[in-house]
Structures are given as structure tokens and as C-alpha cells.
Coordinates of C-alpha atoms in Angstrom, one line a residue:
X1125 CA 128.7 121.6 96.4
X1126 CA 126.8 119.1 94.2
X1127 CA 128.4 115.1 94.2
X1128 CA 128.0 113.0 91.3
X1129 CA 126.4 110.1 93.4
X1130 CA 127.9 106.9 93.5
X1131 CA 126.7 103.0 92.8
X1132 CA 129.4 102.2 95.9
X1133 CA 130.7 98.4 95.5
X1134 CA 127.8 97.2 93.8
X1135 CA 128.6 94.4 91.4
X1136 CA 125.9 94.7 88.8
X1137 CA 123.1 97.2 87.8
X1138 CA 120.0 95.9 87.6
X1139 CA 118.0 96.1 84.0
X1140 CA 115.9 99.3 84.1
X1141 CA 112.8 97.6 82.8
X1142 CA 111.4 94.1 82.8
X1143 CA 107.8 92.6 82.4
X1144 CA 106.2 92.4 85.8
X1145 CA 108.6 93.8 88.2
X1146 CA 108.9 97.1 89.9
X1147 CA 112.7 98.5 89.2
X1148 CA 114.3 101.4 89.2
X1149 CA 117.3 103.2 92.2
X1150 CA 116.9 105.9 94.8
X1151 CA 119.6 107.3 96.9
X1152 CA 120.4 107.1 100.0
X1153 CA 123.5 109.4 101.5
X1154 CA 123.9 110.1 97.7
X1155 CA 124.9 106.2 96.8
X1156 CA 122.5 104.5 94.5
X1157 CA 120.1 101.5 95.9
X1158 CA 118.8 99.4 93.2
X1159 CA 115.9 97.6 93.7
X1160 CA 114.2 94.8 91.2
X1161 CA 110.9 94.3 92.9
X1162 CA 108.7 96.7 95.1
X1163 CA 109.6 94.2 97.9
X1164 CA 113.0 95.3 97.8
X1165 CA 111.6 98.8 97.5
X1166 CA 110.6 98.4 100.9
X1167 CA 113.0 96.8 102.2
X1168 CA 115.7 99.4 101.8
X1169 CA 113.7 101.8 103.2
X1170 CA 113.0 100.3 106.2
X1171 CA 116.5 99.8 106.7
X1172 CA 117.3 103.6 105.8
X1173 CA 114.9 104.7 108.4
X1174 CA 116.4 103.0 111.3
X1175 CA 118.6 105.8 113.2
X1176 CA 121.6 103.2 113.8
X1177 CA 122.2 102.7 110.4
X1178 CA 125.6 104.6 108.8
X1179 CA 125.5 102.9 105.2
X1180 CA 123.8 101.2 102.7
X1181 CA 125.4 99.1 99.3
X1182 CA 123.1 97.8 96.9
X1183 CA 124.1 94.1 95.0
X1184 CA 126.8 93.2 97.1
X1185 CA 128.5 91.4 98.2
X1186 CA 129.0 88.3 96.3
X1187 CA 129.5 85.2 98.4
X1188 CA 130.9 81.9 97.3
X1189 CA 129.1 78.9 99.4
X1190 CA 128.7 75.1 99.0
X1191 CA 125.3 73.7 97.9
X1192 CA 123.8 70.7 100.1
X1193 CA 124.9 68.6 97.2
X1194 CA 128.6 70.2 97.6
X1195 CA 128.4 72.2 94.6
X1196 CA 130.1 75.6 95.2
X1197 CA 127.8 78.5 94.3
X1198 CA 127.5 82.5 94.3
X1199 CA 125.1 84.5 95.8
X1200 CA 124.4 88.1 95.4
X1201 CA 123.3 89.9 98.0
X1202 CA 120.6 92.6 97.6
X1203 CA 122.1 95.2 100.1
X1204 CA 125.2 95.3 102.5
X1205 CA 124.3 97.7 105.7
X1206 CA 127.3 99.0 107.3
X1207 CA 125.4 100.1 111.7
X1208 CA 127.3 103.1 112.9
X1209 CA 128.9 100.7 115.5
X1210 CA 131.1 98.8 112.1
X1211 CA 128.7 95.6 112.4
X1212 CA 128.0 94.8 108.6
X1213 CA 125.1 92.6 108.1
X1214 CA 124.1 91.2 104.2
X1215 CA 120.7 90.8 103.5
X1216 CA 118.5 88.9 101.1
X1217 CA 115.2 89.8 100.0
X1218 CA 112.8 87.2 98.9
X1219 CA 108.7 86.9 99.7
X1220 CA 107.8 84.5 102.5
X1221 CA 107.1 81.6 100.3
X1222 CA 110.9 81.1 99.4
X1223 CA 111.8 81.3 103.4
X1224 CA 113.0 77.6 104.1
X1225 CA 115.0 77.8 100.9
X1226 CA 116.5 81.1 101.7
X1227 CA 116.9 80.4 105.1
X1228 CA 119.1 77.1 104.2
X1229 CA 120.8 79.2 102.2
X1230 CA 122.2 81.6 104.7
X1231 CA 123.2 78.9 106.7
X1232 CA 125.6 77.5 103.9
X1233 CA 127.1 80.9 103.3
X1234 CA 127.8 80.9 107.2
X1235 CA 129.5 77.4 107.5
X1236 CA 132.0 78.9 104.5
X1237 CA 132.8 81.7 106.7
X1238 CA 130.8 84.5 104.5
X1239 CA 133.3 84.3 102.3
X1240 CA 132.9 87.6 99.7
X1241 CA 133.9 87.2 96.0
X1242 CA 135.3 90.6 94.2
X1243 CA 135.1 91.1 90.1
X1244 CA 138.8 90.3 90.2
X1245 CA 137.9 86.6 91.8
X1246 CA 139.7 87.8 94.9
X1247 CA 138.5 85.9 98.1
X1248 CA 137.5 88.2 101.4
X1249 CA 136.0 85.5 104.1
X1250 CA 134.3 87.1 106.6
X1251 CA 132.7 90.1 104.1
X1252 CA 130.1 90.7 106.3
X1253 CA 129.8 89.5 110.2
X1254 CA 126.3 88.4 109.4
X1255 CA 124.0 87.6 106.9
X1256 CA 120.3 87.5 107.1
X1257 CA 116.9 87.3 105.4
X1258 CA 114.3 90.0 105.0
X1259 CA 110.3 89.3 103.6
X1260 CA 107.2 91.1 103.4
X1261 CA 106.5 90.2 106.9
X1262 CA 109.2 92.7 108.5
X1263 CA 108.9 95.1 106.1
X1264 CA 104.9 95.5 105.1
X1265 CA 103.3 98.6 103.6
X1266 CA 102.6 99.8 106.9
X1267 CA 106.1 99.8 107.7
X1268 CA 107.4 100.9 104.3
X1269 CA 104.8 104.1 104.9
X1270 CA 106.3 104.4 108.1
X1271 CA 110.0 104.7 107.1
X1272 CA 109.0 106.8 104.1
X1273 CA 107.7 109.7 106.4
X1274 CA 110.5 109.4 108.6
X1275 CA 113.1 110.1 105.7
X1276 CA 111.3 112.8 105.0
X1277 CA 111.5 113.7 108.0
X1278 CA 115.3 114.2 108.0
X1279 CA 115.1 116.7 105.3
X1280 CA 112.1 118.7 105.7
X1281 CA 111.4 119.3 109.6
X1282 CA 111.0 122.7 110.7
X1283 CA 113.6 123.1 114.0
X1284 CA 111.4 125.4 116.1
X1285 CA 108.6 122.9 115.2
X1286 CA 111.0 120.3 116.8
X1287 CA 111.5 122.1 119.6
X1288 CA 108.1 122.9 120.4
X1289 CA 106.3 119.8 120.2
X1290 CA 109.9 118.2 122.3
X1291 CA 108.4 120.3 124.9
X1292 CA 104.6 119.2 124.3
X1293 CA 105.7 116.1 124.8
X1294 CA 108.4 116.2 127.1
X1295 CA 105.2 117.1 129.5
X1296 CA 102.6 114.7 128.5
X1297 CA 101.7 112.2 131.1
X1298 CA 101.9 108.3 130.2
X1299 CA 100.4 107.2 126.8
X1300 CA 98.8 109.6 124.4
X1301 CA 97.5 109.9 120.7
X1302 CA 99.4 111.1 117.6
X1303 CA 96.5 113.3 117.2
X1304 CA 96.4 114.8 120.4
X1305 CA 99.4 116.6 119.3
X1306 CA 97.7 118.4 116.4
X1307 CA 94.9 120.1 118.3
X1308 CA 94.8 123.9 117.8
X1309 CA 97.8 123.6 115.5
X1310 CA 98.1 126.2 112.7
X1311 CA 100.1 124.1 110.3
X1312 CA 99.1 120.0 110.2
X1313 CA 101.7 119.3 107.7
X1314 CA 104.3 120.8 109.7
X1315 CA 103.6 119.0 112.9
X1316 CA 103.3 115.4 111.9
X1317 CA 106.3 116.0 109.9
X1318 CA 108.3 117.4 113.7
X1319 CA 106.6 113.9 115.3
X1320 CA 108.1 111.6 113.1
X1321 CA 111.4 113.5 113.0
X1322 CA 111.1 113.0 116.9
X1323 CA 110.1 109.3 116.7
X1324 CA 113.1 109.2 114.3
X1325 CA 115.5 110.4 116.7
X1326 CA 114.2 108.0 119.5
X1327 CA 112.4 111.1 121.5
X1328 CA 108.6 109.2 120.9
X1329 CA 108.3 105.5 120.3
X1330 CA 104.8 104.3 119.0
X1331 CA 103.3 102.0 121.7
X1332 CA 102.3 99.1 119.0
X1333 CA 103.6 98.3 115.2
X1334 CA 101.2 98.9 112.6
X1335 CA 100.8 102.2 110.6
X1336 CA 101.7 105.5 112.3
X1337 CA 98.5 107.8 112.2
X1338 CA 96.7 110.0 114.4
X1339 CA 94.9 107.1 116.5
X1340 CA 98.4 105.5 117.4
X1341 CA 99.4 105.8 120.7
X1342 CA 103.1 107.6 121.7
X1343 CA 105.3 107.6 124.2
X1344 CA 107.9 109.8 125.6
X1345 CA 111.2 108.1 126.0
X1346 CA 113.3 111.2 125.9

């Protein structure tokens, strides 16, 4: 049965075109993440790929915070993930140079108790049990690259494909190669798409960050 997706709580939508940014939406457990730059792009898929993760909210929540000058400000947050454990964490995504700023930021929204601000001005302190900042540095191409081929994992792996290389693995002795796993295999495609569904669900854990490919070394932690 189809769903008319959803924007969820989010408190504005983002233009659909401006000069120099990348913007557009994508969905996520059929609600709508908007993103205004690539970085933020990124960003929310990283988060999506993570296997703890039971929600994600685009442009919220709005928190009310005093400036260092006592001024009382808002801030919009770019996404509100909701862990399956009910621990809500708001995160703002701004490049590296803007960290110090940012990061003083954050800290000012924590001293007035994360203190969420609806469209109908109504006050909710404690919106989110933790706010935090997210830059290029944790979520690079390679790692972008990375949670986009787990996603797709989710949707397209082949179960007996699954089960086949759990069993390749579940055998392997210490450390070995992504692309040991393709020798003598029929279907490529197929097969890297069963490994990352496996890394995904916390069967095979890559030995170092970086870009998953066929020279990265796996582990069995099933």
C-alpha cells in the first residue's frame, strides 16, 4: 500500500534552488530529509546507515539559547535522530572552518537546557538529550560512498546471497580481503551488494576507515 511520505516536524522547507549550493530531499523510512548543501547530503546519510538508528527529522528542532552577549537567539537544527534505544541527539552541519563558532554554540543551547521552540511559540526544554556538531571530517566522501552502498544494501540484497557468503565468512580465519570473497563468483554485483548488507548488520566490520573496496580488510564479528 503506497504512503504519501511525510516532511515529519520539520519547521521550514528549504528553497529548491539557489546559486551555488547543492539542495534538494530524499527519503528516509518514507519522511523527507532536506538538505541545502552536499555536506549535509552526506551527513544524513551517514547517519541513515548506522544500524542503531530508528528515525530521522530534517530542520528541527528549533532551540531558543542566550548569545555570549546575553542576547536570546534561535537555532535550527539540520536533523533530529531519534537511536532505537529513545536517545534523541540534534545535529548541526557546518564545514570545519565554522567549528569553534559552532562548537560555542552548542554549548549555549546546553546551559538553557535544549530548550525546543514549536511554530505556536510553545517552549519544550530538554527537546533533545544532546546536541552535537557534524563536518566533513566525520562524514567524507569516503564515508558518504560507504553509507550509500549500505542503504542499498537494505533494499536490494539477494537472501540466499546473504546466507552464502555468512557462511564464507563465518569460516574465514583472522583478517581477510573484500576481494577474497569475490573469487569464482558468478554474479560481482550481487556479492558486494550481500557484504555490505552483512557489514550493515554488524556480521563483518572493516579493519580500518577509509573507503570500502576490494583491498579493505574484514573481519568476522558474528
Amino acid at each position: 500500500m503506497f504512503t504519501e511520505p511525510t516532511a515529519g516536524p520539520a519547521l521550514r522547507k528549504p528553497a529548491a534552488k539557489k546559486a551555488k549550493t547543492t539542495r534538494g530531499f530524499w527519503l528516509f523510512n518514507n519522511v523527507l530529509l532536506y538538505m541545502e548543501s552536499e555536506l549535509e547530503n552526506r551527513v544524513s546519510h551517514y547517519i541513515a546507515a548506522r544500524n542503531d538508528v530508528q528515525a530521522i527529522y530534517s530542520q528541527y528542532p528549533a532551540a531558543l539559547y542566550h548569545d555570549a552577549e546575553g542576547k536570546l537567539r534561535c537555532h535550527i537544527f539540520d536533523y533530529y535522530v531519534v537511536f532505537k534505544d529513545g536517545y534523541r541527539v540534534a545535529v548541526a552541519v557546518k564545514y570545519h572552518r565554522n567549528k569553534e563558532q559552532m562548537l560555542e554554540m552548542l554549548q549555549q543551547i546546553r546551559a538553557d537546557s535544549i530548550t525546543g521552540i514549536s511554530k505556536g511559540k510553545k517552549l519544550t526544554p530538554g527537546v533533545a538529550d544532546e546536541v552535537c556538531l557534524m563536518t566533513e571530517e566525520e562524514a567524507s566522501i569516503e564515508v558518504f560512498e560507504n553509507a550509500q552502498c549500505i542503504l542499498d544494501s537494505r533494499h536490494h540484497h539477494d537472501e540466499a546471497e546473504f546466507n552464502l557468503v555468512f557462511d564464507i565468512v563465518s569460516r574465514l580465519p583472522g583478517d581477510f580481503r573484500f576481494g577474497e570473497l569475490l573469487r569464482n563468483c558468478p554474479a560481482h554485483g550481487k556479492r558486494r551488494t550481500a557484504v555490505f548488507r552483512l557489514i550493515d548488520a554488524g556480521y563483518l566490520r572493516p579493519v580500518s576507515s577509509g573507503r570500502i573496496d576490494d583491498l579493505t580488510w574484514l573481519r568476522f564479528v558474528g
